[in-house]
CSV table of C-alpha atoms in Angstrom, one decimal:
chain,number,residue,atom,x,y,z
X,1335,MET,CA,22.0,-28.8,-64.6
X,1336,THR,CA,22.9,-27.4,-68.0
X,1337,ASP,CA,20.3,-25.4,-70.0
X,1338,THR,CA,17.7,-27.6,-71.9
X,1339,VAL,CA,15.0,-27.2,-74.5
X,1340,ASP,CA,12.1,-29.3,-74.8
X,1341,LEU,CA,12.3,-31.2,-78.1
X,1342,LEU,CA,9.7,-33.2,-80.0
X,1343,VAL,CA,10.5,-36.9,-80.9
X,1344,ARG,CA,9.5,-36.6,-84.5
X,1345,GLN,CA,10.6,-39.9,-85.8
X,1346,MET,CA,12.0,-43.1,-84.4
X,1347,ARG,CA,13.7,-45.8,-86.7
X,1348,ILE,CA,15.5,-49.2,-86.2
X,1349,GLU,CA,18.8,-48.9,-87.6
X,1350,SER,CA,20.1,-52.4,-86.7
X,1351,SER,CA,19.4,-55.1,-84.1
X,1352,GLY,CA,19.3,-53.3,-80.9
X,1353,VAL,CA,19.9,-49.7,-82.3
X,1354,LEU,CA,17.2,-47.1,-82.4
X,1355,SER,CA,17.6,-43.6,-83.8
X,1356,LEU,CA,15.6,-40.6,-82.9
X,1357,ARG,CA,14.9,-37.4,-84.8
X,1358,LEU,CA,14.4,-34.5,-82.5
X,1359,GLU,CA,12.8,-31.3,-83.6
X,1360,HIS,CA,11.6,-28.0,-82.0
X,1361,PRO,CA,7.9,-28.3,-81.3
X,1362,ARG,CA,7.2,-24.9,-83.1
X,1363,GLY,CA,9.7,-25.7,-86.0
X,1364,GLU,CA,12.2,-23.3,-84.9
X,1365,ALA,CA,15.8,-23.7,-86.0
X,1366,LEU,CA,18.1,-25.5,-83.7
X,1367,ASP,CA,21.7,-24.5,-82.8
X,1368,ARG,CA,24.3,-25.7,-85.2
X,1369,TRP,CA,26.7,-28.2,-84.0
X,1370,THR,CA,30.0,-29.6,-85.0
X,1371,PRO,CA,31.1,-33.2,-85.7
X,1372,GLY,CA,31.8,-35.2,-82.4
X,1373,ALA,CA,29.2,-33.2,-80.4
X,1374,HIS,CA,26.7,-34.9,-78.2
X,1375,LEU,CA,23.5,-34.1,-76.5
X,1376,ASP,CA,22.2,-34.8,-73.0
X,1377,LEU,CA,18.8,-36.4,-72.9
X,1378,HIS,CA,16.9,-35.8,-69.6
X,1379,LEU,CA,14.8,-39.1,-69.6
X,1380,GLY,CA,12.9,-38.6,-66.2
X,1381,GLY,CA,13.5,-39.9,-62.8
X,1382,GLY,CA,16.9,-38.3,-62.7
X,1383,LEU,CA,18.2,-40.2,-65.7
X,1384,VAL,CA,20.4,-38.1,-67.9
X,1385,ARG,CA,22.4,-39.8,-70.7
X,1386,GLN,CA,24.7,-38.5,-73.3
X,1387,TYR,CA,24.3,-39.5,-77.0
X,1388,SER,CA,26.4,-38.5,-80.0
X,1389,LEU,CA,24.8,-36.4,-82.8
X,1390,CYS,CA,24.9,-38.4,-85.9
X,1391,GLY,CA,23.1,-36.4,-88.5
X,1392,ASP,CA,24.2,-33.6,-90.8
X,1393,PRO,CA,25.6,-30.6,-88.7
X,1394,ASP,CA,24.0,-28.2,-91.3
X,1395,ASP,CA,20.5,-29.6,-90.6
X,1396,LYS,CA,19.1,-27.0,-88.4
X,1397,ALA,CA,15.7,-28.5,-88.5
X,1398,GLY,CA,16.5,-31.5,-86.4
X,1399,TYR,CA,19.0,-33.5,-84.4
X,1400,ARG,CA,19.5,-37.3,-84.8
X,1401,VAL,CA,20.9,-39.6,-82.2
X,1402,ALA,CA,21.1,-43.4,-82.1
X,1403,ILE,CA,20.8,-45.4,-79.0
X,1404,LEU,CA,22.0,-49.0,-78.4
X,1405,ARG,CA,19.7,-51.0,-76.2
X,1406,GLU,CA,21.8,-52.2,-73.2
X,1407,PRO,CA,19.9,-54.7,-71.2
X,1408,ASP,CA,22.5,-54.6,-68.4
X,1409,GLY,CA,23.0,-50.9,-68.5
X,1410,ARG,CA,21.9,-48.2,-66.0
X,1411,GLY,CA,18.5,-47.7,-67.5
X,1412,GLY,CA,18.8,-44.9,-70.0
X,1413,SER,CA,18.7,-47.0,-73.1
X,1414,ARG,CA,15.8,-49.1,-71.9
X,1415,ARG,CA,13.9,-45.9,-71.0
X,1416,VAL,CA,14.3,-44.8,-74.7
X,1417,HIS,CA,13.4,-48.1,-76.4
X,1418,ASP,CA,10.6,-48.9,-74.1
X,1419,THR,CA,8.8,-45.8,-73.4
X,1420,LEU,CA,9.8,-43.0,-75.7
X,1421,ARG,CA,7.4,-42.6,-78.8
X,1422,PRO,CA,7.0,-40.2,-81.7
X,1423,GLY,CA,5.1,-37.2,-80.4
X,1424,ASP,CA,6.7,-37.3,-77.0
X,1425,THR,CA,8.8,-34.3,-75.8
X,1426,VAL,CA,12.1,-34.8,-74.0
X,1427,PRO,CA,14.3,-32.0,-72.4
X,1428,VAL,CA,17.6,-31.8,-74.3
X,1429,SER,CA,20.8,-29.9,-73.6
X,1430,LEU,CA,22.5,-27.6,-76.1
X,1431,PRO,CA,25.1,-29.5,-78.2
X,1432,ARG,CA,28.5,-29.9,-76.5
X,1433,ASN,CA,31.8,-31.1,-78.2
X,1434,ASN,CA,34.6,-32.9,-76.4
X,1435,PHE,CA,35.5,-34.8,-79.4
X,1436,GLU,CA,36.2,-32.0,-82.0
X,1437,LEU,CA,37.2,-32.9,-85.5
X,1438,LEU,CA,40.3,-30.9,-86.1
X,1439,PRO,CA,41.3,-29.8,-89.7
X,1440,SER,CA,43.5,-32.3,-91.5
X,1441,PRO,CA,44.3,-33.5,-95.0
X,1442,ARG,CA,43.9,-37.0,-94.0
X,1443,TYR,CA,41.9,-39.0,-91.5
X,1444,VAL,CA,41.6,-42.6,-90.3
X,1445,PHE,CA,38.3,-43.3,-88.6
X,1446,VAL,CA,37.9,-46.4,-86.3
X,1447,ALA,CA,34.5,-47.5,-85.0
X,1448,GLY,CA,33.3,-50.3,-83.1
X,1449,GLY,CA,29.5,-51.0,-82.8
X,1450,ILE,CA,27.5,-48.0,-81.7
X,1451,GLY,CA,30.9,-46.0,-81.8
X,1452,ILE,CA,30.1,-45.3,-85.4
X,1453,THR,CA,27.5,-42.4,-84.3
X,1454,PRO,CA,30.0,-39.7,-83.9
X,1455,ILE,CA,32.0,-40.8,-86.8
X,1456,LEU,CA,29.1,-40.4,-89.4
X,1457,ALA,CA,29.2,-36.7,-89.0
X,1458,MET,CA,32.9,-36.6,-89.2
X,1459,ILE,CA,32.8,-38.3,-92.6
X,1460,VAL,CA,30.2,-35.7,-93.7
X,1461,GLU,CA,32.7,-32.9,-92.7
X,1462,ALA,CA,35.6,-34.6,-94.2
X,1463,GLN,CA,33.8,-35.1,-97.5
X,1464,ARG,CA,32.9,-31.4,-97.7
X,1465,ALA,CA,36.5,-30.3,-96.8
X,1466,GLY,CA,37.9,-32.4,-99.6
X,1467,ALA,CA,40.0,-34.4,-97.1
X,1468,ASP,CA,41.2,-37.9,-97.8
X,1469,TRP,CA,39.7,-40.4,-95.4
X,1470,GLU,CA,39.0,-44.1,-94.6
X,1471,LEU,CA,36.8,-45.8,-92.1
X,1472,HIS,CA,37.3,-49.2,-90.4
X,1473,TYR,CA,34.1,-50.3,-88.8
X,1474,GLY,CA,33.9,-53.5,-86.7
X,1475,GLY,CA,30.9,-55.2,-85.2
X,1476,ARG,CA,29.7,-58.5,-84.1
X,1477,SER,CA,27.7,-59.2,-87.3
X,1478,ARG,CA,26.1,-57.0,-90.0
X,1479,ALA,CA,22.8,-57.3,-88.4
X,1480,THR,CA,24.0,-55.5,-85.4
X,1481,MET,CA,25.9,-52.7,-87.2
X,1482,ALA,CA,24.0,-49.5,-87.7
X,1483,PHE,CA,24.0,-47.2,-90.7
X,1484,LEU,CA,25.6,-49.6,-93.2
X,1485,ASP,CA,23.1,-48.3,-95.8
X,1486,GLU,CA,24.4,-44.7,-95.3
X,1487,LEU,CA,27.9,-45.8,-95.7
X,1488,ALA,CA,27.3,-47.9,-98.8
X,1489,PRO,CA,27.9,-45.1,-101.3
X,1490,HIS,CA,31.5,-44.7,-99.9
X,1491,GLU,CA,32.7,-48.2,-101.2
X,1492,GLY,CA,36.4,-48.2,-101.3
X,1493,ARG,CA,36.8,-45.9,-98.3
X,1494,VAL,CA,34.7,-47.9,-95.8
X,1495,HIS,CA,36.0,-51.2,-94.6
X,1496,VAL,CA,33.3,-53.3,-92.7
X,1497,VAL,CA,34.7,-56.1,-90.5
X,1498,THR,CA,32.3,-58.5,-88.7
X,1499,GLU,CA,33.5,-60.6,-85.9
X,1500,ASP,CA,31.3,-63.6,-86.9
X,1501,THR,CA,32.9,-64.0,-90.4
X,1502,ASP,CA,36.1,-61.9,-90.5
X,1503,GLY,CA,37.3,-61.6,-86.8
X,1504,LEU,CA,38.5,-58.4,-85.3
X,1505,LEU,CA,39.7,-55.2,-86.8
X,1506,ASP,CA,43.3,-55.6,-88.0
X,1507,LEU,CA,44.8,-52.6,-86.0
X,1508,PRO,CA,48.5,-53.5,-86.6
X,1509,SER,CA,47.8,-53.0,-90.3
X,1510,ILE,CA,45.6,-49.9,-89.7
X,1511,LEU,CA,47.7,-48.1,-87.1
X,1512,GLY,CA,51.0,-49.9,-86.9
X,1513,THR,CA,52.8,-47.3,-89.0
X,1514,ALA,CA,52.2,-43.6,-88.4
X,1515,ARG,CA,51.1,-41.6,-91.4
X,1516,PRO,CA,52.3,-38.0,-91.9
X,1517,GLY,CA,49.5,-35.4,-91.8
X,1518,THR,CA,46.9,-37.8,-90.7
X,1519,LEU,CA,44.5,-37.8,-87.6
X,1520,VAL,CA,43.0,-40.9,-86.2
X,1521,TYR,CA,39.6,-40.8,-84.6
X,1522,ALA,CA,38.3,-43.8,-82.7
X,1523,CYS,CA,35.0,-44.6,-80.7
X,1524,GLY,CA,33.7,-47.7,-79.6
X,1525,PRO,CA,33.9,-50.4,-76.7
X,1526,GLU,CA,36.7,-50.0,-74.3
X,1527,GLY,CA,38.6,-53.2,-75.5
X,1528,LEU,CA,38.8,-51.5,-78.9
X,1529,LEU,CA,39.8,-48.1,-77.6
X,1530,THR,CA,42.5,-49.6,-75.3
X,1531,ALA,CA,43.9,-51.3,-78.3
X,1532,VAL,CA,43.9,-48.2,-80.4
X,1533,GLU,CA,45.4,-46.2,-77.6
X,1534,SER,CA,48.3,-48.6,-77.4
X,1535,TYR,CA,49.5,-47.2,-80.8
X,1536,ALA,CA,49.7,-43.5,-79.6
X,1537,GLY,CA,53.4,-43.9,-78.8
X,1538,THR,CA,54.2,-44.4,-82.5
X,1539,TRP,CA,52.1,-41.5,-83.8
X,1540,PRO,CA,52.7,-37.8,-83.2
X,1541,ASP,CA,51.3,-36.4,-80.0
X,1542,GLY,CA,47.7,-35.8,-80.3
X,1543,ALA,CA,47.3,-37.7,-83.7
X,1544,ILE,CA,45.1,-40.4,-82.1
X,1545,ARG,CA,41.9,-39.2,-80.5
X,1546,LEU,CA,39.5,-41.2,-78.7
X,1547,GLU,CA,35.8,-40.8,-77.3
X,1548,ARG,CA,34.7,-43.3,-74.7
X,1549,PHE,CA,31.1,-44.1,-73.7
X,1550,LYS,CA,32.1,-45.5,-70.4
X,1551,ALA,CA,34.8,-44.4,-67.9
X,1552,LYS,CA,38.3,-46.0,-67.9
X,1553,GLU,CA,39.2,-47.8,-64.8
X,1554,ARG,CA,40.4,-45.2,-62.4
X,1555,PRO,CA,43.9,-45.3,-61.2
X,1556,ALA,CA,44.4,-46.6,-57.6
X,1557,ALA,CA,45.3,-44.0,-55.1
X,1558,GLU,CA,49.0,-43.6,-54.3
X,1559,GLY,CA,50.6,-44.3,-51.0
X,1560,ASP,CA,48.3,-44.7,-48.2
X,1561,GLY,CA,45.3,-43.8,-50.3
X,1562,ASP,CA,43.3,-40.6,-50.8
X,1563,GLN,CA,43.7,-37.8,-48.3
X,1564,PRO,CA,41.2,-35.1,-47.3
X,1565,ILE,CA,41.7,-32.0,-49.4
X,1566,THR,CA,40.4,-28.5,-49.1
X,1567,VAL,CA,38.5,-26.9,-52.1
X,1568,VAL,CA,37.9,-23.1,-52.2
X,1569,CYS,CA,35.3,-21.8,-54.6
X,1570,GLU,CA,36.5,-18.4,-55.5
X,1571,GLN,CA,33.3,-17.0,-56.9
X,1572,SER,CA,30.9,-18.3,-54.4
X,1573,GLY,CA,33.2,-17.9,-51.3
X,1574,VAL,CA,32.6,-21.5,-50.2
X,1575,SER,CA,35.4,-23.6,-48.7
X,1576,ALA,CA,34.9,-27.2,-48.0
X,1577,THR,CA,36.8,-30.2,-47.0
X,1578,VAL,CA,36.6,-33.2,-49.4
X,1579,ASP,CA,36.8,-36.5,-47.5
X,1580,PRO,CA,38.5,-39.5,-49.0
X,1581,ASP,CA,35.2,-41.2,-49.7
X,1582,ARG,CA,33.4,-38.3,-51.4
X,1583,THR,CA,34.0,-36.5,-54.6
X,1584,ILE,CA,34.6,-32.8,-55.0
X,1585,LEU,CA,31.3,-32.5,-56.9
X,1586,GLU,CA,29.3,-34.3,-54.1
X,1587,THR,CA,30.9,-32.1,-51.4
X,1588,LEU,CA,30.2,-28.9,-53.2
X,1589,GLU,CA,26.6,-29.9,-53.9
X,1590,GLU,CA,26.1,-30.6,-50.1
X,1591,ALA,CA,27.7,-27.1,-49.4
X,1592,GLY,CA,25.0,-25.6,-51.6
X,1593,VAL,CA,27.2,-24.9,-54.7
X,1594,ASP,CA,25.3,-25.4,-57.9
X,1595,VAL,CA,27.8,-27.1,-60.4
X,1596,PRO,CA,26.5,-28.2,-63.9
X,1597,ASN,CA,27.0,-31.9,-64.2
X,1598,SER,CA,25.6,-35.0,-66.1
X,1599,CYS,CA,27.6,-38.4,-66.3
X,1600,ARG,CA,29.4,-38.2,-62.8
X,1601,GLU,CA,31.9,-40.6,-64.4
X,1602,GLY,CA,34.4,-38.3,-65.9
X,1603,ILE,CA,33.4,-38.8,-69.7
X,1604,CYS,CA,31.1,-36.0,-70.6
X,1605,GLY,CA,32.8,-32.8,-69.6
X,1606,THR,CA,29.8,-31.0,-68.2
X,1607,CYS,CA,31.4,-30.4,-64.9
X,1608,GLU,CA,34.9,-29.3,-66.2
X,1609,THR,CA,35.9,-26.5,-64.0
X,1610,ARG,CA,38.8,-24.0,-64.2
X,1611,VAL,CA,41.6,-24.4,-61.7
X,1612,LEU,CA,43.0,-21.1,-60.2
X,1613,CYS,CA,45.4,-22.6,-57.7
X,1614,GLY,CA,46.6,-26.0,-56.8
X,1615,THR,CA,47.5,-29.3,-58.6
X,1616,PRO,CA,44.7,-31.6,-59.9
X,1617,ASP,CA,44.9,-35.3,-59.7
X,1618,HIS,CA,43.1,-36.2,-62.9
X,1619,ARG,CA,41.0,-39.3,-62.9
X,1620,ASP,CA,38.8,-38.6,-65.9
X,1621,SER,CA,38.6,-40.4,-69.2
X,1622,LEU,CA,38.4,-37.1,-71.3
X,1623,LEU,CA,41.2,-34.8,-71.0
X,1624,THR,CA,44.4,-35.2,-73.3
X,1625,THR,CA,47.8,-35.6,-71.8
X,1626,ALA,CA,48.7,-32.0,-72.6
X,1627,GLU,CA,45.5,-30.8,-70.9
X,1628,ARG,CA,46.2,-32.9,-67.8
X,1629,GLU,CA,49.8,-31.6,-67.7
X,1630,SER,CA,48.5,-28.0,-68.0
X,1631,GLY,CA,46.4,-28.5,-64.8
X,1632,ALA,CA,44.1,-25.7,-66.2
X,1633,THR,CA,40.8,-27.5,-65.6
X,1634,ILE,CA,39.5,-30.4,-63.7
X,1635,MET,CA,36.5,-32.7,-63.8
X,1636,ILE,CA,35.2,-32.4,-60.4
X,1637,CYS,CA,32.9,-35.4,-60.5
X,1638,VAL,CA,35.8,-37.9,-60.3
X,1639,SER,CA,39.2,-36.1,-60.0
X,1640,ARG,CA,40.8,-34.9,-56.8
X,1641,ALA,CA,44.0,-32.9,-56.0
X,1642,ARG,CA,47.7,-33.6,-55.4
X,1643,SER,CA,48.1,-30.5,-53.4
X,1644,ALA,CA,46.4,-30.0,-49.9
X,1645,GLU,CA,44.3,-27.2,-51.4
X,1646,LEU,CA,42.5,-26.6,-54.8
X,1647,VAL,CA,41.1,-23.2,-55.6
X,1648,LEU,CA,38.3,-23.3,-58.3
X,1649,ASP,CA,36.7,-20.8,-60.5
X,1650,ILE,CA,33.1,-21.3,-59.4
């Protein structure tokens, strides 16, 4: 488990139909660690529930963190726990901020958000404004009633383009992304259908210009040939060597062997279990690493990925 600190739920606010924001502060009023746009927190909600939520406040606000949670009736229970049981005055263990969706410096940005995917984008807009960068936001949702933080975005009229499915249809991605723009980075977050559509334009933009964050794992690629084979994983630091069977993950196998590995989502989307590879060739099955990072083979998300080589030596 990653290091956590118990934070006080200072305030809860309804941001839209189904979306609730939390302001988390240190119980003794101590300053919190600064974070950067795109960062998220792990909330430890009890009963083994650990969920990741994007920070959506001001990165320079050291007095409190803000996250927003969409209630998902058919989800795995995290959002229901927040909406139904957390109340102001409660304390919740929270991880230190971690960023796998870093806002890189650029003179121009195109932000694309769908539904609750607006959360990491809010802080990016704050940073882009401070840096004097040119930016625009295309924000889609089922209806205005379901779209959070429209009041905060209202002062940016002209830069913010709100599209509601019930009156306008879907975001016009061919117009937004059909032609690559020099010196421009695209950041997108939202449901998988939107991100898959955005990702389809990556070939027409410079490598790395389109950057995505997923809240759910992509469908994992099918195993090649006759399926997964057993692999040997060697932990250089701990001296443990274990065989990972086809029906087990590296993380599960190492846990059973007594190796304590920080982890959270167990779906290949949060980056908590990212581990340095010392020898061997990873078979990447995560939804996080970029193409260049995959090709380098320097790290692996051991909660979902395996190996193309018979042996994998890890720096743990």
